[in-house]
Amino acid sequence: PAAVAAGTCRSTSLWTSCRSVQFKTRLAPSAFLPLLVRILGIDPKPEACLLLLSCRYMGHSWAAGLQASWDGKNQESSSEAVNAYLAVAQLGRATGNAALEGWGRLLLSNEVTAARKYTQVYTGNDLYALIAGSTTVNGISKAKVATILFAAKASAYNWFDPDILTRHAIQWMPFTTAGSSQLLPVAWLTEAWPMVAAGTKMPADR
């Protein structure tokens, strides 16, 4: 759980500060891991859980916490979030904290459900084609992935590279037995992988 949580922290600035505290004070894992959980906006006490890093309406988390861009807060990696919440659930189970395990499982389930509805695009599961209509070509349906979910829009691009591989990989990695098996449906990978493997060039439209 420690390795997964550390590798998939959802707020870079807070994560950096937290790591700095650990190095300076030499905190033991038992003291440091609860800080990671709080970075995710989760309090082990159900009545105190604020969930500041999650969108309660759509069910997914926000990649940069409360930081907003021109189009509102955003989610760019469903796989990151899934593995982060999986780690929270595992940490709760390992420490005998049933409330923390429950929150981790709830948020994991919400994240997977949201990813399958809003991020993953394949035959029979294309929300954007329904919105745009069959006569309108949209980049998300072509790319078979909504790479970034903003509060005010969805985009087929990511922040750092327009390549089709990175658009999908940021929704797949890290690959973990429990996380990937729940997040990545065979139907989506079956349609997306040939396009990714071939290095298919995507148009500029989003």
Short mmCIF file of C-alpha atoms in Angstrom, two decimals:
data_model
loop_
_atom_site.label_atom_id
_atom_site.label_comp_id
_atom_site.label_asym_id
_atom_site.label_seq_id
_atom_site.Cartn_x
_atom_site.Cartn_y
_atom_site.Cartn_z
CA PRO A 1 0.00 0.00 0.00
CA ALA A 2 2.79 2.45 0.81
CA ALA A 3 4.43 2.11 -2.59
CA VAL A 4 1.16 2.40 -4.49
CA ALA A 5 -0.03 5.40 -2.46
CA ALA A 6 3.31 7.15 -2.84
CA GLY A 7 3.36 6.57 -6.58
CA THR A 8 -0.18 7.71 -7.17
CA CYS A 9 -0.61 10.70 -4.88
CA ARG A 10 -3.22 13.07 -6.29
CA SER A 11 -1.77 16.43 -5.20
CA THR A 12 1.84 17.09 -6.18
CA SER A 13 2.47 20.16 -4.01
CA LEU A 14 1.08 18.54 -0.87
CA TRP A 15 2.91 15.31 -1.67
CA THR A 16 6.21 17.19 -1.95
CA SER A 17 5.61 18.94 1.36
CA CYS A 18 4.66 15.67 3.01
CA ARG A 19 7.79 13.91 1.74
CA SER A 20 9.89 16.81 2.97
CA VAL A 21 8.41 16.41 6.44
CA GLN A 22 9.16 12.69 6.37
CA PHE A 23 12.80 13.16 5.36
CA LYS A 24 13.43 15.92 7.90
CA THR A 25 11.76 14.18 10.81
CA ARG A 26 12.49 10.57 9.78
CA LEU A 27 8.87 9.59 10.33
CA ALA A 28 8.17 5.88 10.52
CA PRO A 29 5.72 4.44 7.94
CA SER A 30 3.09 4.11 10.66
CA ALA A 31 3.18 7.90 11.11
CA PHE A 32 3.80 8.86 7.49
CA LEU A 33 1.09 6.80 5.76
CA PRO A 34 -1.78 8.56 7.56
CA LEU A 35 -0.44 11.82 6.13
CA LEU A 36 -0.71 10.36 2.64
CA VAL A 37 -4.31 9.41 3.33
CA ARG A 38 -5.10 12.95 4.45
CA ILE A 39 -3.50 14.32 1.27
CA LEU A 40 -6.22 12.42 -0.58
CA GLY A 41 -8.82 14.30 1.47
CA ILE A 42 -9.83 11.23 3.46
CA ASP A 43 -10.24 11.15 7.23
CA PRO A 44 -10.39 7.70 8.84
CA LYS A 45 -13.40 8.90 10.85
CA PRO A 46 -16.49 8.68 8.59
CA GLU A 47 -18.13 11.73 10.15
CA ALA A 48 -15.04 13.83 9.47
CA CYS A 49 -14.33 12.72 5.89
CA LEU A 50 -14.32 15.81 3.65
CA LEU A 51 -13.35 14.22 0.31
CA LEU A 52 -12.12 17.54 -1.04
CA LEU A 53 -10.36 15.89 -3.97
CA SER A 54 -13.45 14.21 -5.42
CA CYS A 55 -16.43 15.25 -7.52
CA ARG A 56 -19.44 13.82 -5.73
CA TYR A 57 -21.69 14.27 -8.78
CA MET A 58 -19.57 12.46 -11.39
CA GLY A 59 -17.85 10.17 -8.90
CA HIS A 60 -14.23 10.71 -9.97
CA SER A 61 -11.43 12.51 -8.17
CA TRP A 62 -9.67 15.74 -9.12
CA ALA A 63 -6.04 15.33 -10.21
CA ALA A 64 -4.87 18.63 -8.74
CA GLY A 65 -7.22 18.84 -5.81
CA LEU A 66 -8.91 22.22 -5.46
CA GLN A 67 -6.66 23.92 -8.01
CA ALA A 68 -8.77 25.10 -10.94
CA SER A 69 -7.87 25.78 -14.58
CA TRP A 70 -9.73 27.80 -17.21
CA ASP A 71 -12.23 24.97 -17.61
CA GLY A 72 -12.46 24.12 -13.94
CA LYS A 73 -10.82 21.36 -11.92
CA ASN A 74 -9.75 18.30 -13.88
CA GLN A 75 -9.18 14.56 -13.76
CA GLU A 76 -6.49 13.23 -16.09
CA SER A 77 -5.68 9.74 -14.84
CA SER A 78 -8.39 7.37 -13.71
CA SER A 79 -5.81 4.60 -13.17
CA GLU A 80 -3.80 6.80 -10.81
CA ALA A 81 -6.89 7.46 -8.73
CA VAL A 82 -8.04 3.83 -8.73
CA ASN A 83 -4.70 2.64 -7.41
CA ALA A 84 -4.55 5.42 -4.83
CA TYR A 85 -7.93 4.43 -3.39
CA LEU A 86 -7.03 0.75 -3.63
CA ALA A 87 -4.00 1.56 -1.48
CA VAL A 88 -6.20 3.36 1.05
CA ALA A 89 -8.48 0.32 1.32
CA GLN A 90 -5.48 -1.99 1.69
CA LEU A 91 -3.96 0.25 4.36
CA GLY A 92 -7.22 0.23 6.29
CA ARG A 93 -7.38 -3.55 6.08
CA ALA A 94 -3.74 -4.00 7.10
CA THR A 95 -4.13 -1.74 10.14
CA GLY A 96 -7.53 -3.03 11.20
CA ASN A 97 -9.20 0.31 10.46
CA ALA A 98 -12.57 -0.75 9.06
CA ALA A 99 -13.74 2.82 8.47
CA LEU A 100 -10.66 3.67 6.39
CA GLU A 101 -10.97 0.44 4.42
CA GLY A 102 -14.63 1.24 3.76
CA TRP A 103 -13.85 4.73 2.47
CA GLY A 104 -11.12 3.33 0.23
CA ARG A 105 -13.46 0.72 -1.25
CA LEU A 106 -16.26 3.26 -1.75
CA LEU A 107 -14.02 5.75 -3.53
CA LEU A 108 -12.44 2.97 -5.59
CA SER A 109 -15.87 1.83 -6.74
CA ASN A 110 -16.93 5.40 -7.55
CA GLU A 111 -13.74 6.00 -9.54
CA VAL A 112 -14.11 2.82 -11.60
CA THR A 113 -17.77 3.57 -12.33
CA ALA A 114 -16.96 7.14 -13.42
CA ALA A 115 -14.04 6.01 -15.60
CA ARG A 116 -16.16 3.45 -17.41
CA LYS A 117 -18.84 6.05 -18.09
CA TYR A 118 -16.86 9.21 -18.85
CA THR A 119 -13.30 8.16 -19.81
CA GLN A 120 -13.50 4.86 -21.67
CA VAL A 121 -15.00 4.92 -25.17
CA TYR A 122 -15.85 1.82 -27.19
CA THR A 123 -18.75 0.28 -29.11
CA GLY A 124 -21.89 0.47 -27.02
CA ASN A 125 -20.18 2.75 -24.49
CA ASP A 126 -19.77 6.13 -26.18
CA LEU A 127 -21.39 8.92 -24.22
CA TYR A 128 -19.83 11.55 -26.48
CA ALA A 129 -21.32 10.17 -29.69
CA LEU A 130 -24.73 10.34 -28.02
CA ILE A 131 -24.15 13.96 -27.05
CA ALA A 132 -22.64 15.07 -30.37
CA GLY A 133 -24.98 13.05 -32.56
CA SER A 134 -24.12 10.51 -35.24
CA THR A 135 -23.48 13.17 -37.90
CA THR A 136 -20.87 15.06 -35.83
CA VAL A 137 -17.28 13.85 -35.73
CA ASN A 138 -15.68 14.32 -32.32
CA GLY A 139 -12.08 13.68 -31.28
CA ILE A 140 -12.98 11.73 -28.14
CA SER A 141 -14.92 9.07 -30.02
CA LYS A 142 -12.10 8.79 -32.57
CA ALA A 143 -9.42 8.43 -29.91
CA LYS A 144 -11.64 6.09 -27.86
CA VAL A 145 -10.72 7.95 -24.68
CA ALA A 146 -11.62 11.16 -22.89
CA THR A 147 -8.13 11.89 -21.64
CA ILE A 148 -9.04 14.85 -19.42
CA LEU A 149 -12.35 15.41 -17.67
CA PHE A 150 -12.69 19.07 -16.78
CA ALA A 151 -15.50 20.48 -14.69
CA ALA A 152 -16.76 22.26 -17.81
CA LYS A 153 -15.70 19.99 -20.68
CA ALA A 154 -14.02 16.74 -21.74
CA SER A 155 -10.93 16.55 -23.96
CA ALA A 156 -9.20 13.87 -26.03
CA TYR A 157 -5.80 15.48 -25.39
CA ASN A 158 -3.54 15.44 -22.35
CA TRP A 159 -1.25 18.16 -21.03
CA PHE A 160 2.09 16.90 -22.28
CA ASP A 161 1.86 14.82 -25.46
CA PRO A 162 -0.78 14.41 -28.22
CA ASP A 163 0.44 10.88 -29.08
CA ILE A 164 -2.33 8.28 -28.96
CA LEU A 165 -0.21 6.01 -26.74
CA THR A 166 0.15 8.58 -23.97
CA ARG A 167 -3.54 9.49 -24.16
CA HIS A 168 -4.43 5.90 -23.31
CA ALA A 169 -1.45 4.95 -21.14
CA ILE A 170 -2.24 7.68 -18.64
CA GLN A 171 -5.57 5.91 -18.10
CA TRP A 172 -3.98 2.43 -17.85
CA MET A 173 -0.84 2.84 -15.70
CA PRO A 174 0.27 1.76 -13.20
CA PHE A 175 -0.69 -1.83 -13.97
CA THR A 176 -1.63 -3.65 -10.77
CA THR A 177 -3.48 -6.94 -10.39
CA ALA A 178 -6.38 -5.60 -8.34
CA GLY A 179 -6.57 -2.12 -9.85
CA SER A 180 -6.28 -3.00 -13.53
CA SER A 181 -8.65 -5.95 -13.33
CA GLN A 182 -11.41 -3.70 -12.02
CA LEU A 183 -10.70 -0.63 -14.16
CA LEU A 184 -9.86 -1.94 -17.64
CA PRO A 185 -12.69 -3.77 -19.44
CA VAL A 186 -11.67 -6.20 -22.17
CA ALA A 187 -14.06 -4.58 -24.67
CA TRP A 188 -12.29 -1.22 -24.36
CA LEU A 189 -8.77 -2.63 -24.62
CA THR A 190 -9.78 -4.82 -27.57
CA GLU A 191 -10.79 -1.75 -29.58
CA ALA A 192 -8.14 0.67 -28.30
CA TRP A 193 -5.00 -1.48 -28.39
CA PRO A 194 -4.72 -2.02 -32.17
CA MET A 195 -4.96 1.73 -32.68
CA VAL A 196 -2.38 2.41 -29.94
CA ALA A 197 0.00 -0.30 -31.19
CA ALA A 198 -0.17 1.05 -34.74
CA GLY A 199 0.62 4.58 -33.57
CA THR A 200 -2.53 5.90 -35.23
CA LYS A 201 -2.40 9.64 -35.74
CA MET A 202 -5.30 11.53 -34.26
CA PRO A 203 -6.77 14.74 -35.70
CA ALA A 204 -6.44 18.08 -33.96
CA ASP A 205 -10.13 18.30 -33.10
CA ARG A 206 -10.87 17.61 -29.45
#
